[in-house]
mmCIF file of C-alpha atoms in Angstrom:
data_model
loop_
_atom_site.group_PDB
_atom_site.id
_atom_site.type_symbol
_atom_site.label_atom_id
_atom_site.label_comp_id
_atom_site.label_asym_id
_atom_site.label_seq_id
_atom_site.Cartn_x
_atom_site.Cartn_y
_atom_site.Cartn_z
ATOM 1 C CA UNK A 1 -26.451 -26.808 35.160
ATOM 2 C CA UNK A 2 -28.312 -25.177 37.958
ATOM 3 C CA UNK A 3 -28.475 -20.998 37.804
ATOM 4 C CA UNK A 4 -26.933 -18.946 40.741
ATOM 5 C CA UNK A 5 -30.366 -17.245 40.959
ATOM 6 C CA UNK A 6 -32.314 -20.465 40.985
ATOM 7 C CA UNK A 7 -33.818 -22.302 44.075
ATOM 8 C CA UNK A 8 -31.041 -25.430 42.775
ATOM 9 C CA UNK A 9 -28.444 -22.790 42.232
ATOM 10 C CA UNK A 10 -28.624 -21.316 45.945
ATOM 11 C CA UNK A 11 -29.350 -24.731 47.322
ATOM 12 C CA UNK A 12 -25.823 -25.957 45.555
ATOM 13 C CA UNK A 13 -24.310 -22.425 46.968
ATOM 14 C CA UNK A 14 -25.388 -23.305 50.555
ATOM 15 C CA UNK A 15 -23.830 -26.587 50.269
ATOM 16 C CA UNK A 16 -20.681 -25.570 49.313
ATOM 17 C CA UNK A 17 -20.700 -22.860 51.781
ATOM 18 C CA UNK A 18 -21.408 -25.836 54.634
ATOM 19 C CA UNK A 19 -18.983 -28.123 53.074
ATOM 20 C CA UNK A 20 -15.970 -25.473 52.999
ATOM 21 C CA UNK A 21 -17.027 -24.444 56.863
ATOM 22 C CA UNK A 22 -16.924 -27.887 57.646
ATOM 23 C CA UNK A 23 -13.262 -28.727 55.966
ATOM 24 C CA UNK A 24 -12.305 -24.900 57.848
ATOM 25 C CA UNK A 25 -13.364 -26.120 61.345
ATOM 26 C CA UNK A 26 -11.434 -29.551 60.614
ATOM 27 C CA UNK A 27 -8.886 -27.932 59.599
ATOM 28 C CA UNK A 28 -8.559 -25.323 62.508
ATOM 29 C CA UNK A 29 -8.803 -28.202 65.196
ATOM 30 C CA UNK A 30 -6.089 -29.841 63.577
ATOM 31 C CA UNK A 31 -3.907 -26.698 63.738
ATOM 32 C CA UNK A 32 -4.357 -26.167 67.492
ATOM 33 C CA UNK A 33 -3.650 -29.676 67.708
ATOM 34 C CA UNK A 34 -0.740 -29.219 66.673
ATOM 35 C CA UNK A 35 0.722 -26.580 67.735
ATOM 36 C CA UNK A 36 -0.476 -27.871 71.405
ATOM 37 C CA UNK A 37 1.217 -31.414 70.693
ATOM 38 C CA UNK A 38 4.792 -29.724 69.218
ATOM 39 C CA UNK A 39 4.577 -26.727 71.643
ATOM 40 C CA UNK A 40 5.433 -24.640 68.518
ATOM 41 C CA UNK A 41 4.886 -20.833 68.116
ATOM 42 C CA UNK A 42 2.807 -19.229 64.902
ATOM 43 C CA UNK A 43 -0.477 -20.322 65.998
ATOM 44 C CA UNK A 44 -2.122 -17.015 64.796
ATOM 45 C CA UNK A 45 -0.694 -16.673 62.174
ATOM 46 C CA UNK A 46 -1.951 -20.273 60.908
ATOM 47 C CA UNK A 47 -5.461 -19.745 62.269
ATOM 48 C CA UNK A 48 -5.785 -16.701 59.818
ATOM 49 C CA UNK A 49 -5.163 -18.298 56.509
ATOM 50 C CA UNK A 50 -7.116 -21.575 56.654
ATOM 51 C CA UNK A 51 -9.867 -20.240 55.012
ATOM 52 C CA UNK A 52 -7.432 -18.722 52.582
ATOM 53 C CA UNK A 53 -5.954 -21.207 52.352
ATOM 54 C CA UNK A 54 -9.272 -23.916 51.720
ATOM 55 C CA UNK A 55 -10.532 -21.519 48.987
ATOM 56 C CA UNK A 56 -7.286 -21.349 47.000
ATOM 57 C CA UNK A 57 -7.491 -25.430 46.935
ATOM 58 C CA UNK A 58 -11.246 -25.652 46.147
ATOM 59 C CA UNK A 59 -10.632 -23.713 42.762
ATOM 60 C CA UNK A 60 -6.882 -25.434 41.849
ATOM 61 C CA UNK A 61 -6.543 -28.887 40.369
ATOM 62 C CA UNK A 62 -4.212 -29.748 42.877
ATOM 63 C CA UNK A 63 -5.563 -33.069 44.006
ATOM 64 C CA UNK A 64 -3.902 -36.688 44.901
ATOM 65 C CA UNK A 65 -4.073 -37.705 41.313
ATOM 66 C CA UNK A 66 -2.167 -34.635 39.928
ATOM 67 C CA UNK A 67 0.453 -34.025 43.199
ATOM 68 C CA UNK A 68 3.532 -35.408 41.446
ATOM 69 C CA UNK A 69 2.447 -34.093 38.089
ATOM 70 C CA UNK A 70 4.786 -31.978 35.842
ATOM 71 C CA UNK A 71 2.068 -29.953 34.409
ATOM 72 C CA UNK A 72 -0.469 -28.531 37.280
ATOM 73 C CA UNK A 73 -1.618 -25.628 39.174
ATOM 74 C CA UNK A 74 1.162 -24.390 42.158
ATOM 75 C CA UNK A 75 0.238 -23.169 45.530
ATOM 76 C CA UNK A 76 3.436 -21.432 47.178
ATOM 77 C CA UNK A 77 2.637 -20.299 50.661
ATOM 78 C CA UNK A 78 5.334 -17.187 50.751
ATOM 79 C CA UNK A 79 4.461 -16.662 54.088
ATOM 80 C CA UNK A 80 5.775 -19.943 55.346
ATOM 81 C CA UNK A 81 5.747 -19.652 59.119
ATOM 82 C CA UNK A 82 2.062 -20.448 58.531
ATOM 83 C CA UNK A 83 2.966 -23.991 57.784
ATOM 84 C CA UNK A 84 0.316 -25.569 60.230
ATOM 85 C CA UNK A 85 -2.774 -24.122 58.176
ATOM 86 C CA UNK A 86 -0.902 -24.889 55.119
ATOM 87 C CA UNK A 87 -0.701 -28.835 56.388
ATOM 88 C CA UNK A 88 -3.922 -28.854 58.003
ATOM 89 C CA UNK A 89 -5.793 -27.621 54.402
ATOM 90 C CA UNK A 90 -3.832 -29.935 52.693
ATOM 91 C CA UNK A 91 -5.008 -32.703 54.864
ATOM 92 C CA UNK A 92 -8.579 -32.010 53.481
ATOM 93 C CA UNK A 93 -8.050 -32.580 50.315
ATOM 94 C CA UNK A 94 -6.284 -35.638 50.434
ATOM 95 C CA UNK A 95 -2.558 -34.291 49.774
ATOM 96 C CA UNK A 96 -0.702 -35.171 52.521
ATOM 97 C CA UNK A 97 -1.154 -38.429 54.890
ATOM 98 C CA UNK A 98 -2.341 -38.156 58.492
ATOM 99 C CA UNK A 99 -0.012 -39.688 60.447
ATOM 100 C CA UNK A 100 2.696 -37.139 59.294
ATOM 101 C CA UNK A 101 0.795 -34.405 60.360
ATOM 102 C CA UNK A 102 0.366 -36.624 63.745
ATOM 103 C CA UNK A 103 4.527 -36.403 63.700
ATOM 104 C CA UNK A 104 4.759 -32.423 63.194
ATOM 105 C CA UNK A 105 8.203 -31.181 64.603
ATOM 106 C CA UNK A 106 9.524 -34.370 65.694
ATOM 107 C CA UNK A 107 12.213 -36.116 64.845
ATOM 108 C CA UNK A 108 12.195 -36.940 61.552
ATOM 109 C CA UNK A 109 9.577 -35.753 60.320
ATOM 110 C CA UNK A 110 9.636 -34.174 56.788
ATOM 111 C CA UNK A 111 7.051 -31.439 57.797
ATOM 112 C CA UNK A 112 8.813 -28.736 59.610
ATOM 113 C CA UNK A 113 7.345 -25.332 61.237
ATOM 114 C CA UNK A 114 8.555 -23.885 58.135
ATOM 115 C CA UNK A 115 7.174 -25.431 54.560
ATOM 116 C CA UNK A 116 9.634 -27.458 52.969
ATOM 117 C CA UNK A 117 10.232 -29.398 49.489
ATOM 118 C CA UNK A 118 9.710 -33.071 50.465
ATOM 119 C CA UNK A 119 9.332 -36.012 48.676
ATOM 120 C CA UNK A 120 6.580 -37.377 51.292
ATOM 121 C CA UNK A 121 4.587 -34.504 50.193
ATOM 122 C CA UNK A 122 5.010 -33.874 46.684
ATOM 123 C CA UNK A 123 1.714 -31.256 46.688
ATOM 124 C CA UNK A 124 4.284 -28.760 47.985
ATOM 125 C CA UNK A 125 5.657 -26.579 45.544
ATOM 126 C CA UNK A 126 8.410 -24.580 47.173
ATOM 127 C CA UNK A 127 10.915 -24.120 50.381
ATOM 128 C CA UNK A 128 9.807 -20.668 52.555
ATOM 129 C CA UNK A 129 9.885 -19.048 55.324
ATOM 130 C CA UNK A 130 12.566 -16.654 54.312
ATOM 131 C CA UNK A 131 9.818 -13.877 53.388
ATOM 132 C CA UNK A 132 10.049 -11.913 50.209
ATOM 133 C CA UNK A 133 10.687 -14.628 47.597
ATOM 134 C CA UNK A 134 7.429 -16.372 47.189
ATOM 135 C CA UNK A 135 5.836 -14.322 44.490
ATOM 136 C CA UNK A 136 8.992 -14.249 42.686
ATOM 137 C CA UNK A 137 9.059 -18.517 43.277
ATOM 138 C CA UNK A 138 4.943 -18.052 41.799
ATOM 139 C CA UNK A 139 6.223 -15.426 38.637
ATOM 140 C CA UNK A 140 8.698 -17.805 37.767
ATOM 141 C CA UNK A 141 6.252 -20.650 37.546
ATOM 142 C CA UNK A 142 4.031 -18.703 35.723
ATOM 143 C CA UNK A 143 5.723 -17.894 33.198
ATOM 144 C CA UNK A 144 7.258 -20.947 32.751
ATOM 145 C CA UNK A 145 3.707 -22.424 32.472
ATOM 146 C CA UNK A 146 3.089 -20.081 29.453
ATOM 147 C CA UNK A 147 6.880 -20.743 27.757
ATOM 148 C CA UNK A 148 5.197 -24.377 27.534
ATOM 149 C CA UNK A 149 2.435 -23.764 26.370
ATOM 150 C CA UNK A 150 -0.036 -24.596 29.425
ATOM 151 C CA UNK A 151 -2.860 -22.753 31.158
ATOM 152 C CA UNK A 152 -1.855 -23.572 34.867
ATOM 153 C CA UNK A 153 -2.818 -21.346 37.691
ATOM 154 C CA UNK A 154 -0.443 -19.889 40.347
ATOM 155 C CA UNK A 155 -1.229 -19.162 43.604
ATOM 156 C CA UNK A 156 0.977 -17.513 46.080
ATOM 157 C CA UNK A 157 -0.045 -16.330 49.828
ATOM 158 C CA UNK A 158 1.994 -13.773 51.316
ATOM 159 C CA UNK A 159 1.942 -11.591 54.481
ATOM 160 C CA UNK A 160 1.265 -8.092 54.827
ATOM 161 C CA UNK A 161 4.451 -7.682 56.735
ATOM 162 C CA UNK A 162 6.354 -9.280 53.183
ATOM 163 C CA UNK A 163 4.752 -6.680 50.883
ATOM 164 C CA UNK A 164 7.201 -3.798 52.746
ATOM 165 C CA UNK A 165 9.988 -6.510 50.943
ATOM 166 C CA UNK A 166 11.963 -5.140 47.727
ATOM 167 C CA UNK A 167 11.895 -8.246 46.378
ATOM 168 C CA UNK A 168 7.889 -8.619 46.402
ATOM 169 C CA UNK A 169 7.985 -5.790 44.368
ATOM 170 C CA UNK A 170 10.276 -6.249 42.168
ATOM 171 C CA UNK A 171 8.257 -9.489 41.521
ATOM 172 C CA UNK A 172 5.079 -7.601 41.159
ATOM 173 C CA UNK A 173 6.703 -5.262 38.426
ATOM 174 C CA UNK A 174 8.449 -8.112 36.825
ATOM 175 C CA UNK A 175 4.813 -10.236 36.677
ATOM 176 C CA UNK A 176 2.993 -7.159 35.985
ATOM 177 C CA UNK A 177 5.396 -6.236 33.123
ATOM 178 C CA UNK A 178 4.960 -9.759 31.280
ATOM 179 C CA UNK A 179 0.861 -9.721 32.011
ATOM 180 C CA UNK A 180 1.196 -12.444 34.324
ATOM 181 C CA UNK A 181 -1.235 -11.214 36.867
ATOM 182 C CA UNK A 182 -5.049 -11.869 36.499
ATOM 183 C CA UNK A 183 -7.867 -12.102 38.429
ATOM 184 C CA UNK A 184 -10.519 -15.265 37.599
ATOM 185 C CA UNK A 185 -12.482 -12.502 35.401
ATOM 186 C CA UNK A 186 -9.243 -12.116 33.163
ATOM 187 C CA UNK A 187 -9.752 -8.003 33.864
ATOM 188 C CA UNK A 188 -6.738 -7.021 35.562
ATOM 189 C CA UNK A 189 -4.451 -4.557 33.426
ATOM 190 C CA UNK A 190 -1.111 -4.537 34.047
ATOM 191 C CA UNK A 191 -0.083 -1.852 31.977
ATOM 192 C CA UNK A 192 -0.333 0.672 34.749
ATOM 193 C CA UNK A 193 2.466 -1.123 37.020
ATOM 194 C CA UNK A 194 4.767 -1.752 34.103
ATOM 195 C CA UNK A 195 7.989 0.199 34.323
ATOM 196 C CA UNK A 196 6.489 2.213 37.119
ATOM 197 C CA UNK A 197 8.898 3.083 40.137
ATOM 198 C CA UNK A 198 8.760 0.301 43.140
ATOM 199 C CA UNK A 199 9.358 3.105 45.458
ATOM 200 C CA UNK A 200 6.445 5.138 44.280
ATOM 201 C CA UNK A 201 3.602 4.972 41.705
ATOM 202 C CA UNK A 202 4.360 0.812 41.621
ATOM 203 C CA UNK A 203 2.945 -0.180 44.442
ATOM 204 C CA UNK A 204 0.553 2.041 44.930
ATOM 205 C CA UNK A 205 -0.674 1.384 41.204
ATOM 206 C CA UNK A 206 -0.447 -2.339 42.141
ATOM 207 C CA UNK A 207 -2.676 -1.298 45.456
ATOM 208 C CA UNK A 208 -5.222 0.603 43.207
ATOM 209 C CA UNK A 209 -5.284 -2.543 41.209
ATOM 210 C CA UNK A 210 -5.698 -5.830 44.336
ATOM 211 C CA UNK A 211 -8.756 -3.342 45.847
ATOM 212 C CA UNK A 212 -10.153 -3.573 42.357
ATOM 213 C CA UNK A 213 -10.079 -7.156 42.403
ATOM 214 C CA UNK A 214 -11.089 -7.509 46.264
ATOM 215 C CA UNK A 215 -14.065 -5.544 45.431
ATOM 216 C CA UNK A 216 -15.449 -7.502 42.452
ATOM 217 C CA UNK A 217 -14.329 -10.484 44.251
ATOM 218 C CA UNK A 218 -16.544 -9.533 47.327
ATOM 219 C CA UNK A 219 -19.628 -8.588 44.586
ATOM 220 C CA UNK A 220 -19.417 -12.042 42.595
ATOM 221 C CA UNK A 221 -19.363 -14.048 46.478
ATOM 222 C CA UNK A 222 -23.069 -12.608 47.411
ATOM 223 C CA UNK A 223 -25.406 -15.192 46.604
#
């Protein structure tokens, strides 16, 4: 295996970089496609999650040959008026057929401008669109994950506009309470959220704590 620092290491880098721009452009043009096609609204708000979006599939094992099963990593997109990015990224990887996404907002069609359970498209994990109830949808997973025993990842996109939602905190508290939050470097503590008051030192504890992250996170990106 090839070091970071190595001439292979940042030649494998710079390929993945290219390869996830590429799969982001795609992925983009098929948005505005749509939305031109359907003549449907949340354009912006699709165009600034798909690289969100591509990043949160690179890392998950959500691929065609795991879609339908039981045990697996879960991708809830809370903010589900975003549903164009959401179908466009999962285009890339394989997880939902083009000619649906050719369909988007017509009759029949089992892809809506919200995100929807459907059996055509069993890579989607949850209904939403209602905001407020997707991290509680992704705490719920999680913790069923470790009641069986598994290791699976959960993923869950929200808006800024949803974090002003009771509910998203009460589902950060809840999560943080039960350690189910956790950056990829296992170092986020939760015992500084737990039994803290939503209205006051929660969420800004739970602020203090997603900075943390976004600032390692930003560190361990530069080549």
């Amino acid at each position: 295996m090839a070091r970071a620092g190595s001439a292979r290491g940042r030649e494998n880098i710079s390929r993945s970089h290219e390869a996830a721009a590429a799969r982001c452009a795609a992925a983009r043009r098929r948005v505005i496609s749509m939305s031109y096609k359907a003549n449907s609204a949340h354009l912006g708000s699709s165009l600034g999650i798909v690289e969100i979006l591509d990043a949160v599939l690179t890392v998950s094992d959500l691929r065609p040959a795991t879609a339908s099963a039981a045990e697996r990593d879960r991708v809830i997109l809370s903010k589900g008026h975003a549903a164009m990015a959401y179908y466009a990224a999962l285009e890339q990887y394989g997880l939902v057929a083009p000619e649906l996404l050719d369909a988007y907002l017509q009759n029949g069609t089992p892809l809506w401008g919200h995100v929807g359970l459907s059996e055509a498209v069993p890579a989607i994990d949850a209904t939403s669109g209602s905001l407020g109830h997707g991290l509680s949808l992704a705490a719920g997973f999680s913790l069923g994950h470790r009641l069986r025993g598994g290791d699976h990842r959960v993923f869950c996109i929200l808006s800024d506009g949803e974090c002003d939602e009771g509910s998203t905190w009460e589902a950060a508290l809840f999560a943080g309470a039960r350690a189910l939050l956790a950056d990829r470097h296992r170092r986020l503590q939760s015992h500084s959220i737990t039994g803290a008051d939503a209205r006051g030192d929660g969420p800004r504890a739970l602020r203090r704590q997603m900075a943390q992250l976004r600032i390692r996170d930003d560190r361990a990106r530069r080549p």
